[in-house]
XYZ file of C-alpha atoms in Angstrom:
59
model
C 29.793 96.085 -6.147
C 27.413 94.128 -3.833
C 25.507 91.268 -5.324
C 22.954 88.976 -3.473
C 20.747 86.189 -3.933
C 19.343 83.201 -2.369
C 19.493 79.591 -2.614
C 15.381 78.817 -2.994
C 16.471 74.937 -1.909
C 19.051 75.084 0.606
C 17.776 78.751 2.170
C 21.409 80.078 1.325
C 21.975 83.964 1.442
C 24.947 84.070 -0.975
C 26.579 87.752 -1.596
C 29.418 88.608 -3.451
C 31.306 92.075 -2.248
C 34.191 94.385 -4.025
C 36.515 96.358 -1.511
C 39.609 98.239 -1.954
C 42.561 98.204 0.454
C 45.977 99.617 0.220
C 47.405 96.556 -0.915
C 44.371 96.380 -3.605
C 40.807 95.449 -4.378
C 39.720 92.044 -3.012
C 36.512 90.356 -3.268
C 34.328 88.458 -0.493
C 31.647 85.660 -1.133
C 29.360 85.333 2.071
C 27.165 82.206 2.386
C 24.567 82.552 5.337
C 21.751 80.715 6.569
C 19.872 83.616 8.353
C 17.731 81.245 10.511
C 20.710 79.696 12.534
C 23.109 82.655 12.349
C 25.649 80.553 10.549
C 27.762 82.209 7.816
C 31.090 81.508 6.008
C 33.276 84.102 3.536
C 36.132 83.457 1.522
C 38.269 86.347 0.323
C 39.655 86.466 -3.618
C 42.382 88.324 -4.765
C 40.803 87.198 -8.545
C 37.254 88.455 -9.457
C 36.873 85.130 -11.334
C 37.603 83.064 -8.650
C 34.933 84.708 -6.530
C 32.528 85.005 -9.119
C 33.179 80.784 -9.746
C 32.689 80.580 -5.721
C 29.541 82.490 -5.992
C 28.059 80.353 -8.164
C 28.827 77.259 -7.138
C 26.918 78.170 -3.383
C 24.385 79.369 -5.479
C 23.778 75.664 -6.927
């Protein structure tokens, strides 16, 4: 699952990406502002708490 959108305001690239390890799936929410090369991810264990990330660097 990859999911990306921007911020029309800010200029925010905000993603949202499901990967599976061997100690189990995890999810990573990407914020990036292309233009300066500056980016920061969190990883979730809990695909609420990323989706609740997600949207609030969406806002």
């Amino acid at each position: 699952m990859v999911h990306i959108e921007k911020n029309v305001t800010k200029k925010w690239e905000v993603s949202i990406l499901e990967y599976e390890n061997d100690v189990g799936i995890k999810y990573k929410v990407t914020k990036r502002l292309p233009e300066q090369g500056v980016a920061e991810t969190k990883i979730f264990e809990s695909k609420e708490e990323a989706e609740k990330q997600f949207k609030e660097w969406l806002k």
